[in-house]
Amino acid sequence: MDAPYQRLAAALRHRIVSGEWPPGTPIPSGRQLAEQHHVTRRIAERAIAVLRTEHLIEGRRGARLQVAYPPAVRTLVDPHADWPHLIGDTETGTCRADPVLAQRLHVPPRCALHRYRTECLDPDGRPAMLLTTWRRGATRRAWAHAVVEAMVDSLAADEAHALGLVAGVTAIRLHRTRYDEGGHPVETADLVLPADRWRVRL
């Protein structure tokens, strides 16, 4: 027998799939769903989490959720091209190089790095990609060539939050390291693309 949150998720899923709640429809809050369906708020929130994992609901945690639009699947062919659409939140700061970043940038572990994170948005304002760049100095230096590695990964909690998804969702992660003419790394970056919205052709 299904658990209460699974039964609630099934009821909400039916309303979405049947078209009763078309894309863009605001989803009642966890409190409202709990009251409407005579369940606890925890059950309502677990049902919402199930539908977020299934990409039927989208939106940032803590904000109003809505029925998701079918994802527009685009193909990335040039990981160096400037994003042609909207730019969302941009974070800048510093961090210490963990062993992986230290290896990618050829710097000592714990070395101070500048970190930049940018949300790349579709023309309709929906998150499409997350770009995080690390470099040793604050000034952007010229680069001569780059190496890009692609892998399948899961979204970390902070990445999922920025993209309006849930942690653990499958993503395509590109490690892009740019080198100067002498072969020294000048910056490295992670391009994180939700796997249901992207194909990569390099």
PDB file of C-alpha atoms in Angstrom:
ATOM      1  CA  MET A   1       0.000   0.000   0.000  1.00  0.00           C
ATOM      2  CA  ASP A   2       1.302   3.436  -0.913  1.00  0.00           C
ATOM      3  CA  ALA A   3       2.372   5.834   1.811  1.00  0.00           C
ATOM      4  CA  PRO A   4       0.214   8.980   2.340  1.00  0.00           C
ATOM      5  CA  TYR A   5       2.743  11.258   0.639  1.00  0.00           C
ATOM      6  CA  GLN A   6       2.812   8.929  -2.393  1.00  0.00           C
ATOM      7  CA  ARG A   7      -0.979   9.025  -2.648  1.00  0.00           C
ATOM      8  CA  LEU A   8      -0.947  12.813  -2.461  1.00  0.00           C
ATOM      9  CA  ALA A   9       1.840  12.977  -5.061  1.00  0.00           C
ATOM     10  CA  ALA A  10      -0.233  10.735  -7.345  1.00  0.00           C
ATOM     11  CA  ALA A  11      -3.270  13.000  -6.962  1.00  0.00           C
ATOM     12  CA  LEU A  12      -1.259  16.120  -7.760  1.00  0.00           C
ATOM     13  CA  ARG A  13       0.523  14.355 -10.633  1.00  0.00           C
ATOM     14  CA  HIS A  14      -2.860  13.484 -12.151  1.00  0.00           C
ATOM     15  CA  ARG A  15      -3.941  17.122 -12.043  1.00  0.00           C
ATOM     16  CA  ILE A  16      -0.767  18.103 -13.889  1.00  0.00           C
ATOM     17  CA  VAL A  17      -0.678  15.306 -16.473  1.00  0.00           C
ATOM     18  CA  SER A  18      -4.403  15.613 -17.223  1.00  0.00           C
ATOM     19  CA  GLY A  19      -3.984  19.306 -18.009  1.00  0.00           C
ATOM     20  CA  GLU A  20      -6.153  20.484 -15.107  1.00  0.00           C
ATOM     21  CA  TRP A  21      -3.051  22.348 -13.933  1.00  0.00           C
ATOM     22  CA  PRO A  22      -1.308  23.542 -17.129  1.00  0.00           C
ATOM     23  CA  PRO A  23       2.332  24.693 -17.200  1.00  0.00           C
ATOM     24  CA  GLY A  24       2.880  27.860 -15.210  1.00  0.00           C
ATOM     25  CA  THR A  25       0.043  27.189 -12.758  1.00  0.00           C
ATOM     26  CA  PRO A  26       1.075  28.173  -9.212  1.00  0.00           C
ATOM     27  CA  ILE A  27       1.153  25.204  -6.846  1.00  0.00           C
ATOM     28  CA  PRO A  28      -0.554  25.629  -3.460  1.00  0.00           C
ATOM     29  CA  SER A  29       1.868  25.888  -0.569  1.00  0.00           C
ATOM     30  CA  GLY A  30       2.626  22.910   1.637  1.00  0.00           C
ATOM     31  CA  ARG A  31       0.341  24.364   4.311  1.00  0.00           C
ATOM     32  CA  GLN A  32      -2.490  24.860   1.826  1.00  0.00           C
ATOM     33  CA  LEU A  33      -2.120  21.337   0.410  1.00  0.00           C
ATOM     34  CA  ALA A  34      -2.089  19.895   3.917  1.00  0.00           C
ATOM     35  CA  GLU A  35      -5.339  21.669   4.726  1.00  0.00           C
ATOM     36  CA  GLN A  36      -7.003  20.791   1.425  1.00  0.00           C
ATOM     37  CA  HIS A  37      -6.108  17.093   1.607  1.00  0.00           C
ATOM     38  CA  HIS A  38      -6.336  16.640   5.388  1.00  0.00           C
ATOM     39  CA  VAL A  39      -2.752  15.513   5.805  1.00  0.00           C
ATOM     40  CA  THR A  40       0.199  16.821   7.777  1.00  0.00           C
ATOM     41  CA  ARG A  41       2.408  19.529   6.354  1.00  0.00           C
ATOM     42  CA  ARG A  42       5.333  17.077   6.290  1.00  0.00           C
ATOM     43  CA  ILE A  43       3.339  14.719   4.061  1.00  0.00           C
ATOM     44  CA  ALA A  44       2.448  17.606   1.734  1.00  0.00           C
ATOM     45  CA  GLU A  45       6.065  18.717   1.507  1.00  0.00           C
ATOM     46  CA  ARG A  46       7.257  15.169   0.764  1.00  0.00           C
ATOM     47  CA  ALA A  47       4.692  14.922  -2.043  1.00  0.00           C
ATOM     48  CA  ILE A  48       5.930  18.226  -3.479  1.00  0.00           C
ATOM     49  CA  ALA A  49       9.518  16.957  -3.274  1.00  0.00           C
ATOM     50  CA  VAL A  50       8.548  13.865  -5.296  1.00  0.00           C
ATOM     51  CA  LEU A  51       7.059  16.002  -8.077  1.00  0.00           C
ATOM     52  CA  ARG A  52      10.090  18.311  -8.076  1.00  0.00           C
ATOM     53  CA  THR A  53      12.328  15.276  -8.550  1.00  0.00           C
ATOM     54  CA  GLU A  54      10.139  14.202 -11.474  1.00  0.00           C
ATOM     55  CA  HIS A  55      10.499  17.735 -12.981  1.00  0.00           C
ATOM     56  CA  LEU A  56       6.724  18.241 -12.886  1.00  0.00           C
ATOM     57  CA  ILE A  57       7.105  21.205 -10.525  1.00  0.00           C
ATOM     58  CA  GLU A  58       9.767  23.879 -10.709  1.00  0.00           C
ATOM     59  CA  GLY A  59      10.915  26.892  -8.743  1.00  0.00           C
ATOM     60  CA  ARG A  60      13.327  27.726  -5.973  1.00  0.00           C
ATOM     61  CA  ARG A  61      12.907  26.381  -2.472  1.00  0.00           C
ATOM     62  CA  GLY A  62      11.240  29.003  -0.322  1.00  0.00           C
ATOM     63  CA  ALA A  63       9.588  30.651  -3.329  1.00  0.00           C
ATOM     64  CA  ARG A  64       6.236  29.941  -4.980  1.00  0.00           C
ATOM     65  CA  LEU A  65       6.411  26.759  -7.046  1.00  0.00           C
ATOM     66  CA  GLN A  66       4.617  26.227 -10.333  1.00  0.00           C
ATOM     67  CA  VAL A  67       3.834  23.477 -12.793  1.00  0.00           C
ATOM     68  CA  ALA A  68       6.929  23.048 -14.932  1.00  0.00           C
ATOM     69  CA  TYR A  69       7.008  23.812 -18.626  1.00  0.00           C
ATOM     70  CA  PRO A  70       8.357  21.013 -20.811  1.00  0.00           C
ATOM     71  CA  PRO A  71      12.115  21.597 -20.889  1.00  0.00           C
ATOM     72  CA  ALA A  72      13.488  23.092 -24.058  1.00  0.00           C
ATOM     73  CA  VAL A  73      16.386  20.865 -25.039  1.00  0.00           C
ATOM     74  CA  ARG A  74      19.300  22.773 -26.509  1.00  0.00           C
ATOM     75  CA  THR A  75      22.703  21.588 -27.708  1.00  0.00           C
ATOM     76  CA  LEU A  76      25.963  23.017 -26.423  1.00  0.00           C
ATOM     77  CA  VAL A  77      28.561  23.053 -29.182  1.00  0.00           C
ATOM     78  CA  ASP A  78      30.913  25.769 -27.949  1.00  0.00           C
ATOM     79  CA  PRO A  79      31.677  25.831 -24.211  1.00  0.00           C
ATOM     80  CA  HIS A  80      33.634  29.081 -24.699  1.00  0.00           C
ATOM     81  CA  ALA A  81      30.867  31.153 -26.272  1.00  0.00           C
ATOM     82  CA  ASP A  82      29.357  33.972 -24.244  1.00  0.00           C
ATOM     83  CA  TRP A  83      25.846  33.240 -23.023  1.00  0.00           C
ATOM     84  CA  PRO A  84      23.516  34.955 -25.551  1.00  0.00           C
ATOM     85  CA  HIS A  85      20.468  35.321 -23.299  1.00  0.00           C
ATOM     86  CA  LEU A  86      19.751  36.658 -19.828  1.00  0.00           C
ATOM     87  CA  ILE A  87      22.081  36.591 -16.840  1.00  0.00           C
ATOM     88  CA  GLY A  88      20.648  35.948 -13.386  1.00  0.00           C
ATOM     89  CA  ASP A  89      22.337  36.278 -10.021  1.00  0.00           C
ATOM     90  CA  THR A  90      26.111  36.623 -10.048  1.00  0.00           C
ATOM     91  CA  GLU A  91      28.137  35.855  -6.945  1.00  0.00           C
ATOM     92  CA  THR A  92      31.731  36.906  -6.436  1.00  0.00           C
ATOM     93  CA  GLY A  93      34.008  36.023  -3.572  1.00  0.00           C
ATOM     94  CA  THR A  94      37.083  34.138  -2.502  1.00  0.00           C
ATOM     95  CA  CYS A  95      37.726  30.585  -1.413  1.00  0.00           C
ATOM     96  CA  ARG A  96      40.570  28.195  -0.694  1.00  0.00           C
ATOM     97  CA  ALA A  97      41.637  25.703  -3.336  1.00  0.00           C
ATOM     98  CA  ASP A  98      40.604  22.163  -2.465  1.00  0.00           C
ATOM     99  CA  PRO A  99      42.828  19.359  -3.803  1.00  0.00           C
ATOM    100  CA  VAL A 100      40.846  19.098  -7.061  1.00  0.00           C
ATOM    101  CA  LEU A 101      40.968  22.832  -7.817  1.00  0.00           C
ATOM    102  CA  ALA A 102      44.628  22.952  -6.803  1.00  0.00           C
ATOM    103  CA  GLN A 103      45.385  20.243  -9.358  1.00  0.00           C
ATOM    104  CA  ARG A 104      43.337  21.919 -12.089  1.00  0.00           C
ATOM    105  CA  LEU A 105      45.020  25.293 -11.558  1.00  0.00           C
ATOM    106  CA  HIS A 106      48.493  23.966 -10.671  1.00  0.00           C
ATOM    107  CA  VAL A 107      48.487  25.828  -7.352  1.00  0.00           C
ATOM    108  CA  PRO A 108      49.177  24.672  -3.791  1.00  0.00           C
ATOM    109  CA  PRO A 109      46.208  23.303  -1.822  1.00  0.00           C
ATOM    110  CA  ARG A 110      44.530  25.966   0.327  1.00  0.00           C
ATOM    111  CA  CYS A 111      45.772  28.685  -2.036  1.00  0.00           C
ATOM    112  CA  ALA A 112      43.436  31.716  -2.109  1.00  0.00           C
ATOM    113  CA  LEU A 113      41.277  31.840  -5.240  1.00  0.00           C
ATOM    114  CA  HIS A 114      38.738  34.255  -6.646  1.00  0.00           C
ATOM    115  CA  ARG A 115      35.381  32.583  -7.327  1.00  0.00           C
ATOM    116  CA  TYR A 116      32.639  33.777  -9.675  1.00  0.00           C
ATOM    117  CA  ARG A 117      29.253  32.090 -10.081  1.00  0.00           C
ATOM    118  CA  THR A 118      26.763  33.168 -12.755  1.00  0.00           C
ATOM    119  CA  GLU A 119      23.251  31.922 -13.484  1.00  0.00           C
ATOM    120  CA  CYS A 120      22.596  31.752 -17.222  1.00  0.00           C
ATOM    121  CA  LEU A 121      18.893  32.204 -17.976  1.00  0.00           C
ATOM    122  CA  ASP A 122      16.743  31.335 -20.959  1.00  0.00           C
ATOM    123  CA  PRO A 123      14.996  34.196 -22.790  1.00  0.00           C
ATOM    124  CA  ASP A 124      11.912  33.578 -20.608  1.00  0.00           C
ATOM    125  CA  GLY A 125      13.978  34.005 -17.444  1.00  0.00           C
ATOM    126  CA  ARG A 126      14.189  30.330 -16.437  1.00  0.00           C
ATOM    127  CA  PRO A 127      17.560  28.983 -15.243  1.00  0.00           C
ATOM    128  CA  ALA A 128      19.389  27.139 -18.025  1.00  0.00           C
ATOM    129  CA  MET A 129      22.984  26.712 -16.847  1.00  0.00           C
ATOM    130  CA  LEU A 130      25.244  27.495 -13.915  1.00  0.00           C
ATOM    131  CA  LEU A 131      28.800  28.711 -14.542  1.00  0.00           C
ATOM    132  CA  THR A 132      31.344  28.772 -11.702  1.00  0.00           C
ATOM    133  CA  THR A 133      34.844  30.076 -12.431  1.00  0.00           C
ATOM    134  CA  TRP A 134      37.941  30.055 -10.244  1.00  0.00           C
ATOM    135  CA  ARG A 135      41.145  31.958 -10.870  1.00  0.00           C
ATOM    136  CA  ARG A 136      44.155  32.823  -8.780  1.00  0.00           C
ATOM    137  CA  GLY A 137      44.098  36.570  -9.412  1.00  0.00           C
ATOM    138  CA  ALA A 138      41.163  38.943  -9.647  1.00  0.00           C
ATOM    139  CA  THR A 139      42.217  40.140 -13.101  1.00  0.00           C
ATOM    140  CA  ARG A 140      41.096  38.109 -16.079  1.00  0.00           C
ATOM    141  CA  ARG A 141      44.149  37.044 -18.073  1.00  0.00           C
ATOM    142  CA  ALA A 142      44.369  36.211 -21.768  1.00  0.00           C
ATOM    143  CA  TRP A 143      44.211  32.535 -22.666  1.00  0.00           C
ATOM    144  CA  ALA A 144      45.526  30.704 -25.719  1.00  0.00           C
ATOM    145  CA  HIS A 145      43.848  27.289 -25.539  1.00  0.00           C
ATOM    146  CA  ALA A 146      41.545  25.276 -23.313  1.00  0.00           C
ATOM    147  CA  VAL A 147      40.810  21.699 -22.301  1.00  0.00           C
ATOM    148  CA  VAL A 148      37.215  20.640 -21.672  1.00  0.00           C
ATOM    149  CA  GLU A 149      36.181  17.395 -19.965  1.00  0.00           C
ATOM    150  CA  ALA A 150      32.531  16.293 -19.871  1.00  0.00           C
ATOM    151  CA  MET A 151      30.988  13.976 -17.297  1.00  0.00           C
ATOM    152  CA  VAL A 152      27.606  13.000 -15.899  1.00  0.00           C
ATOM    153  CA  ASP A 153      27.122  14.086 -12.302  1.00  0.00           C
ATOM    154  CA  SER A 154      24.459  14.942  -9.733  1.00  0.00           C
ATOM    155  CA  LEU A 155      23.541  18.462  -8.687  1.00  0.00           C
ATOM    156  CA  ALA A 156      24.890  19.547  -5.324  1.00  0.00           C
ATOM    157  CA  ALA A 157      22.417  21.272  -3.010  1.00  0.00           C
ATOM    158  CA  ASP A 158      23.644  24.814  -3.766  1.00  0.00           C
ATOM    159  CA  GLU A 159      23.679  24.154  -7.522  1.00  0.00           C
ATOM    160  CA  ALA A 160      20.176  22.699  -7.416  1.00  0.00           C
ATOM    161  CA  HIS A 161      18.923  25.709  -5.478  1.00  0.00           C
ATOM    162  CA  ALA A 162      20.362  28.108  -8.063  1.00  0.00           C
ATOM    163  CA  LEU A 163      18.761  26.154 -10.918  1.00  0.00           C
ATOM    164  CA  GLY A 164      15.384  25.750  -9.225  1.00  0.00           C
ATOM    165  CA  LEU A 165      15.789  21.967  -9.051  1.00  0.00           C
ATOM    166  CA  VAL A 166      16.394  19.426  -6.293  1.00  0.00           C
ATOM    167  CA  ALA A 167      19.718  18.064  -5.134  1.00  0.00           C
ATOM    168  CA  GLY A 168      20.728  14.820  -6.801  1.00  0.00           C
ATOM    169  CA  VAL A 169      19.149  15.575 -10.181  1.00  0.00           C
ATOM    170  CA  THR A 170      21.314  14.336 -13.049  1.00  0.00           C
ATOM    171  CA  ALA A 171      23.428  17.001 -14.722  1.00  0.00           C
ATOM    172  CA  ILE A 172      26.130  17.296 -17.345  1.00  0.00           C
ATOM    173  CA  ARG A 173      29.229  18.853 -15.825  1.00  0.00           C
ATOM    174  CA  LEU A 174      31.948  20.353 -18.008  1.00  0.00           C
ATOM    175  CA  HIS A 175      35.358  21.036 -16.483  1.00  0.00           C
ATOM    176  CA  ARG A 176      36.898  23.805 -18.589  1.00  0.00           C
ATOM    177  CA  THR A 177      40.477  24.897 -17.923  1.00  0.00           C
ATOM    178  CA  ARG A 178      42.039  27.706 -19.910  1.00  0.00           C
ATOM    179  CA  TYR A 179      45.810  28.005 -20.422  1.00  0.00           C
ATOM    180  CA  ASP A 180      48.096  30.836 -21.474  1.00  0.00           C
ATOM    181  CA  GLU A 181      50.627  30.562 -24.309  1.00  0.00           C
ATOM    182  CA  GLY A 182      53.161  29.026 -21.926  1.00  0.00           C
ATOM    183  CA  GLY A 183      50.760  26.232 -20.956  1.00  0.00           C
ATOM    184  CA  HIS A 184      49.995  27.603 -17.477  1.00  0.00           C
ATOM    185  CA  PRO A 185      46.375  27.512 -16.261  1.00  0.00           C
ATOM    186  CA  VAL A 186      44.814  30.961 -15.993  1.00  0.00           C
ATOM    187  CA  GLU A 187      41.347  29.864 -14.853  1.00  0.00           C
ATOM    188  CA  THR A 188      39.178  26.804 -14.467  1.00  0.00           C
ATOM    189  CA  ALA A 189      35.405  26.566 -14.544  1.00  0.00           C
ATOM    190  CA  ASP A 190      32.480  24.208 -14.039  1.00  0.00           C
ATOM    191  CA  LEU A 191      29.585  24.493 -16.469  1.00  0.00           C
ATOM    192  CA  VAL A 192      26.609  22.692 -14.943  1.00  0.00           C
ATOM    193  CA  LEU A 193      23.777  21.815 -17.329  1.00  0.00           C
ATOM    194  CA  PRO A 194      20.614  19.954 -16.233  1.00  0.00           C
ATOM    195  CA  ALA A 195      20.657  16.729 -18.248  1.00  0.00           C
ATOM    196  CA  ASP A 196      16.972  16.950 -19.202  1.00  0.00           C
ATOM    197  CA  ARG A 197      17.545  20.332 -20.880  1.00  0.00           C
ATOM    198  CA  TRP A 198      20.875  19.864 -22.627  1.00  0.00           C
ATOM    199  CA  ARG A 199      22.812  17.796 -25.101  1.00  0.00           C
ATOM    200  CA  VAL A 200      26.548  18.328 -25.597  1.00  0.00           C
ATOM    201  CA  ARG A 201      28.325  18.060 -28.943  1.00  0.00           C
ATOM    202  CA  LEU A 202      32.021  18.940 -28.708  1.00  0.00           C
TER     203      LEU A 202
END
